[in-house]
PDB file of C-alpha atoms in Angstrom:
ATOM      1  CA  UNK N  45     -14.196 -52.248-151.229  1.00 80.00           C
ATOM      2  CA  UNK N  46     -16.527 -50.109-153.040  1.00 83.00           C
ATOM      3  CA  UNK N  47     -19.291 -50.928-151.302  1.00 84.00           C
ATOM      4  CA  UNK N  48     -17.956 -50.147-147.962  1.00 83.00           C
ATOM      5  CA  UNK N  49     -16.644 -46.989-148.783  1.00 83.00           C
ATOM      6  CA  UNK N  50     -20.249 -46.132-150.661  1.00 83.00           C
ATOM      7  CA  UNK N  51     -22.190 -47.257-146.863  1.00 84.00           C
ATOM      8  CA  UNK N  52     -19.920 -44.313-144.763  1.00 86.00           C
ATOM      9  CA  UNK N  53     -17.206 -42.094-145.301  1.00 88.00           C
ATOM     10  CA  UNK N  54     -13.954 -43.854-144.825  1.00 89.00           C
ATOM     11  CA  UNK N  55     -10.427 -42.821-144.225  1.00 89.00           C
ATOM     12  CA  UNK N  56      -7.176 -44.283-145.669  1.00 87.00           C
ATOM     13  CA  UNK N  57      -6.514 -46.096-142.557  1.00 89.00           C
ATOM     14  CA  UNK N  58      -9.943 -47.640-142.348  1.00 88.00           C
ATOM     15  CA  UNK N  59      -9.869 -49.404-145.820  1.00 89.00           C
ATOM     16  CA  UNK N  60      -6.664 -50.308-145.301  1.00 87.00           C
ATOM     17  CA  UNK N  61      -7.552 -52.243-141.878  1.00 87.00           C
ATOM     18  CA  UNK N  62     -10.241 -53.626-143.768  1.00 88.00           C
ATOM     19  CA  UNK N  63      -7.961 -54.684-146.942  1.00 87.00           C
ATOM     20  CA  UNK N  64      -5.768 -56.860-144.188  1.00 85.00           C
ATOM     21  CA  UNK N  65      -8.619 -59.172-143.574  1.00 86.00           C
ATOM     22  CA  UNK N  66      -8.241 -60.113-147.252  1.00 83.00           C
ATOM     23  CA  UNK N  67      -5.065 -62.154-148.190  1.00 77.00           C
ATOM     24  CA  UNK N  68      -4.144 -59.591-150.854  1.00 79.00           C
ATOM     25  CA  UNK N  69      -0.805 -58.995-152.799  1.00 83.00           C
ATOM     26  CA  UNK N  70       1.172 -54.867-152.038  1.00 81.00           C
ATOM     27  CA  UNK N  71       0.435 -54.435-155.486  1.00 86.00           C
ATOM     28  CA  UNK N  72      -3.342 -55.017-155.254  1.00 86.00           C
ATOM     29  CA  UNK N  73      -4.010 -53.208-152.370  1.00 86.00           C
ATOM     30  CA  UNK N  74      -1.948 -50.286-154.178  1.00 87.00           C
ATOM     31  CA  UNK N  75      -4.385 -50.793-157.181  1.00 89.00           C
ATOM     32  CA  UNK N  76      -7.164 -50.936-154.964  1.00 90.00           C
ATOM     33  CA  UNK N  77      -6.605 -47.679-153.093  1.00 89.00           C
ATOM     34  CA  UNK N  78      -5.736 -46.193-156.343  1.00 90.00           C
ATOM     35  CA  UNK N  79      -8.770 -46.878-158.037  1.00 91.00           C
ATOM     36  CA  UNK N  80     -11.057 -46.058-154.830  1.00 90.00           C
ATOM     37  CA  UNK N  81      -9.372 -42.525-154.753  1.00 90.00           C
ATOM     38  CA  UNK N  82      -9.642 -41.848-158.515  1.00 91.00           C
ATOM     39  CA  UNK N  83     -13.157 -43.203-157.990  1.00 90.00           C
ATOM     40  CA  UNK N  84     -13.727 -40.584-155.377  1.00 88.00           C
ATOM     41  CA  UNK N  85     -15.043 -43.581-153.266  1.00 89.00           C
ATOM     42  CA  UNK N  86     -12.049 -42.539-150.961  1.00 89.00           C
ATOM     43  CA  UNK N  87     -11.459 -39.014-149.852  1.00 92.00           C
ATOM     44  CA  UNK N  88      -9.583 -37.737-146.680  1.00 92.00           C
ATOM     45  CA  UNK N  89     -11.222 -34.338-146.589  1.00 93.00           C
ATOM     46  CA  UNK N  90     -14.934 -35.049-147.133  1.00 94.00           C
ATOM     47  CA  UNK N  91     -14.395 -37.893-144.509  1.00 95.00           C
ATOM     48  CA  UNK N  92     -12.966 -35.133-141.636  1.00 95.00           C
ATOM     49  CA  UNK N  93     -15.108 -33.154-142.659  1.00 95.00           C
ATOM     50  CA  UNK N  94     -18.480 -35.770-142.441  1.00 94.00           C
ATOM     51  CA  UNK N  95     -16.813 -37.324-139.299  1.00 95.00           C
ATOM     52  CA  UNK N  96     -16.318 -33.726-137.445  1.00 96.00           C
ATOM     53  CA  UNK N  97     -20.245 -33.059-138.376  1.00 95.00           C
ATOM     54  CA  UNK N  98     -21.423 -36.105-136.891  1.00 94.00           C
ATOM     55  CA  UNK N  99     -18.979 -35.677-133.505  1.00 96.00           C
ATOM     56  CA  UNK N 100     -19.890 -32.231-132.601  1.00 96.00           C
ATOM     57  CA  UNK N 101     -23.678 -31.998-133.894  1.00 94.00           C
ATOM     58  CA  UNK N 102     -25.005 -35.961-132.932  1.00 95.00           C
ATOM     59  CA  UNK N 103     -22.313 -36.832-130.060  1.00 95.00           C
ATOM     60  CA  UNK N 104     -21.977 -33.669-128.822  1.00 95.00           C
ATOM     61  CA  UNK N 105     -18.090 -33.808-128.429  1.00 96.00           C
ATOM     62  CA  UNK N 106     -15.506 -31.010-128.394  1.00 96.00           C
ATOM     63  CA  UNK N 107     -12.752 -29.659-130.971  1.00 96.00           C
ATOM     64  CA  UNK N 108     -10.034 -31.314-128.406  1.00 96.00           C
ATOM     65  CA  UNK N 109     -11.756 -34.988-128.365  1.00 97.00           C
ATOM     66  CA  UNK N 110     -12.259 -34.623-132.156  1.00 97.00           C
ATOM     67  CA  UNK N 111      -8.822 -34.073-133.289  1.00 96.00           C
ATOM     68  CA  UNK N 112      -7.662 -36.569-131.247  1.00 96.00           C
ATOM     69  CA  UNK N 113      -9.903 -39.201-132.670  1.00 96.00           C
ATOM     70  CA  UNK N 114      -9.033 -38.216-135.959  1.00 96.00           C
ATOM     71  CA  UNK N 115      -5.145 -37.926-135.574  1.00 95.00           C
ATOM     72  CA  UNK N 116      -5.399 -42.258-134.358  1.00 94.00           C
ATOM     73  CA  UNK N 117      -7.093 -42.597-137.765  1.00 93.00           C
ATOM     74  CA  UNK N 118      -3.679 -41.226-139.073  1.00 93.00           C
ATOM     75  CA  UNK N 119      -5.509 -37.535-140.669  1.00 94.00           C
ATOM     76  CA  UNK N 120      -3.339 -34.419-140.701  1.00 93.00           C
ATOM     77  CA  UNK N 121      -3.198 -31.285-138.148  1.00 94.00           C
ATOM     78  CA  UNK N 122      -2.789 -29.714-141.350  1.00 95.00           C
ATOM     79  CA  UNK N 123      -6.392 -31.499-142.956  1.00 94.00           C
ATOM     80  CA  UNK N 124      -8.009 -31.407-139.149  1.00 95.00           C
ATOM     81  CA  UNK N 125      -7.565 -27.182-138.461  1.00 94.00           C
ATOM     82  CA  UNK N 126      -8.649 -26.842-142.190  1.00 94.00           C
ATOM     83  CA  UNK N 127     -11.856 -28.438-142.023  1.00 94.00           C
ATOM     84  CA  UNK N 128     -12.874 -27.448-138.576  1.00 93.00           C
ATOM     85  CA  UNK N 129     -14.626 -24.752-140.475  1.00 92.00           C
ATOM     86  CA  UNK N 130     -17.974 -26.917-140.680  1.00 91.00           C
ATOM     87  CA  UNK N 131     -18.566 -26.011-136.846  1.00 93.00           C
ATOM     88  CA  UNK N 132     -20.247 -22.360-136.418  1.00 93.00           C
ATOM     89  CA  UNK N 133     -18.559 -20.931-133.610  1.00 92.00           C
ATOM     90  CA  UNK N 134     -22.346 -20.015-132.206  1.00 93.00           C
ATOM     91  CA  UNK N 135     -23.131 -23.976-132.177  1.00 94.00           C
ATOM     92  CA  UNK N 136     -20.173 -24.177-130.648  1.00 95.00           C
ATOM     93  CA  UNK N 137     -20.546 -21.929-127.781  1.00 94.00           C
ATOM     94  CA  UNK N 138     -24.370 -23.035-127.711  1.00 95.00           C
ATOM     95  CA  UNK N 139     -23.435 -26.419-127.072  1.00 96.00           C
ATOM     96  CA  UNK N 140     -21.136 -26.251-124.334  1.00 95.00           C
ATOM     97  CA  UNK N 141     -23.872 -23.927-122.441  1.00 94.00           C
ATOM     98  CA  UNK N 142     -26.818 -26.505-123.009  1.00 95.00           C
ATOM     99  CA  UNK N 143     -24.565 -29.127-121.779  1.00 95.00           C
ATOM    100  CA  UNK N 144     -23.379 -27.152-118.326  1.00 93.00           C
ATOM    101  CA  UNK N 145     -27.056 -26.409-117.631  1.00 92.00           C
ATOM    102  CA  UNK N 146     -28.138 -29.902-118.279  1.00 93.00           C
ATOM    103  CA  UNK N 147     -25.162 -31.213-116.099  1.00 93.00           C
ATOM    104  CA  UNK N 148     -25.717 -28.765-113.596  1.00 89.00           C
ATOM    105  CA  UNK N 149     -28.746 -29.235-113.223  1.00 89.00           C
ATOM    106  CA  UNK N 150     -28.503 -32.839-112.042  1.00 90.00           C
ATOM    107  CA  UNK N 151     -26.448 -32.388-109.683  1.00 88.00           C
ATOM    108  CA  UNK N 152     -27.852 -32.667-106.134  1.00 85.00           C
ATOM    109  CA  UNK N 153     -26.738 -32.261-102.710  1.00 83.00           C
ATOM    110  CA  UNK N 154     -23.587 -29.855-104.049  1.00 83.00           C
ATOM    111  CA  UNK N 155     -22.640 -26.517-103.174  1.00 89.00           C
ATOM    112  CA  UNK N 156     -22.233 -24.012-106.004  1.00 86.00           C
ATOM    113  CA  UNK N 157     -18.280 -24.557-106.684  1.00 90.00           C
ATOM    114  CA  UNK N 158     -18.302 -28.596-106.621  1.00 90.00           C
ATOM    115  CA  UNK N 159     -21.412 -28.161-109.395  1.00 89.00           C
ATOM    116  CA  UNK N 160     -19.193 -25.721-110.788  1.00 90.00           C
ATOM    117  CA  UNK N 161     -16.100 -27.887-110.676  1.00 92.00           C
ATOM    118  CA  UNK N 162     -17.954 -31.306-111.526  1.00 94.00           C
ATOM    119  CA  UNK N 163     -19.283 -29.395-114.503  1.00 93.00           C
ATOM    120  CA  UNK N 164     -16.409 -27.977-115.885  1.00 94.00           C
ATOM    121  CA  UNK N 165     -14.295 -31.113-115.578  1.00 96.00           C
ATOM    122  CA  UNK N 166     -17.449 -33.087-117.470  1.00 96.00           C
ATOM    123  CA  UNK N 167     -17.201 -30.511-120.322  1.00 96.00           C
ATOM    124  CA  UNK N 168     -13.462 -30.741-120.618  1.00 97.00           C
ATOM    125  CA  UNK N 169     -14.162 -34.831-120.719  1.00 96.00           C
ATOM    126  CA  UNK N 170     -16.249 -34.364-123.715  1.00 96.00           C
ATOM    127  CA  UNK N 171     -13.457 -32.670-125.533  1.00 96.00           C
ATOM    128  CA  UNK N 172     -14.382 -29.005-124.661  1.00 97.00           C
ATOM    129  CA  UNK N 173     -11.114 -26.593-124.266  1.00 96.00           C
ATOM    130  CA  UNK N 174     -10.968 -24.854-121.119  1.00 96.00           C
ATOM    131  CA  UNK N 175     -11.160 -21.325-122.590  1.00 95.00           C
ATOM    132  CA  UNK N 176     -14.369 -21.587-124.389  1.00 93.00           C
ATOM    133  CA  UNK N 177     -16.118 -23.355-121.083  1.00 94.00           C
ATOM    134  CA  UNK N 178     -15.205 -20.571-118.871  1.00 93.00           C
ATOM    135  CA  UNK N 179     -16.330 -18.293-121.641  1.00 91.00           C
ATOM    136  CA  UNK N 180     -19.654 -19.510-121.351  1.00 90.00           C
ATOM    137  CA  UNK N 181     -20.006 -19.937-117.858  1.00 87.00           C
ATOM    138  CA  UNK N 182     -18.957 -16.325-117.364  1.00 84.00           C
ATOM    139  CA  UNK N 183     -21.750 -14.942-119.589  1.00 73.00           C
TER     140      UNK N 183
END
């Protein structure tokens, strides 16, 4: 269990999914998590944080799609709003107006307010809240 948690950042929920494919005692799997948490092999806030990095700054997805992802893997609101910290509001911003132009762009055949519209709803898709799309779009 070591191992896997060594290869990627893991959450509780993820080694314990992967702990149910081995026919394992409570008790072990107790000693098991224990061990991988004292070990630091297992830690809830470096994974949010490492898994809201790699959302926003490789996918490209929004605060909304992000917490949402990260509540099924059974993370606190408390742990999510806490570590949303590791994306600058600039990149943020930045991101939502490089996607809109790139969207936009390809769109063909469209007046202004169904490129608009098509746009916005594509953003809001990808996780983006509503407020800091129009923000953009405004500017």
């Amino acid at each position: 269990m070591a191992n896997y948690c060594v290869y990627q950042d893991r959450c509780h929920a993820e080694v314990e999914q992967k702990m149910r494919e081995f026919v394992l005692i409570p008790e072990a799997k107790e000693e098991i998590l224990l061990y991988l948490m004292k070990e630091n092999y297992l830690n809830e806030e470096r994974f949010t944080r490492s898994y809201i990095r790699g959302k926003f700054y490789i996918k490209s997805w929004g605060k909304t799609k992000i917490k949402m992802h990260l509540k099924q893997k059974g993370i606190t609101e408390k742990l999510i709003s806490t570590c949303f910290d590791e994306i600058d509001e600039n990149d943020y911003l930045n991101i939502i107006n490089k996607i809109y132009e790139n969207y936009e762009s390809k769109l063909k055949e469209l007046n202004n307010y169904q490129k608009k519209s098509k746009t916005i709803k594509y953003l809001l898709n990808k996780g983006f809240e509503y407020d800091s799309i129009l923000q953009v779009i405004e500017n």
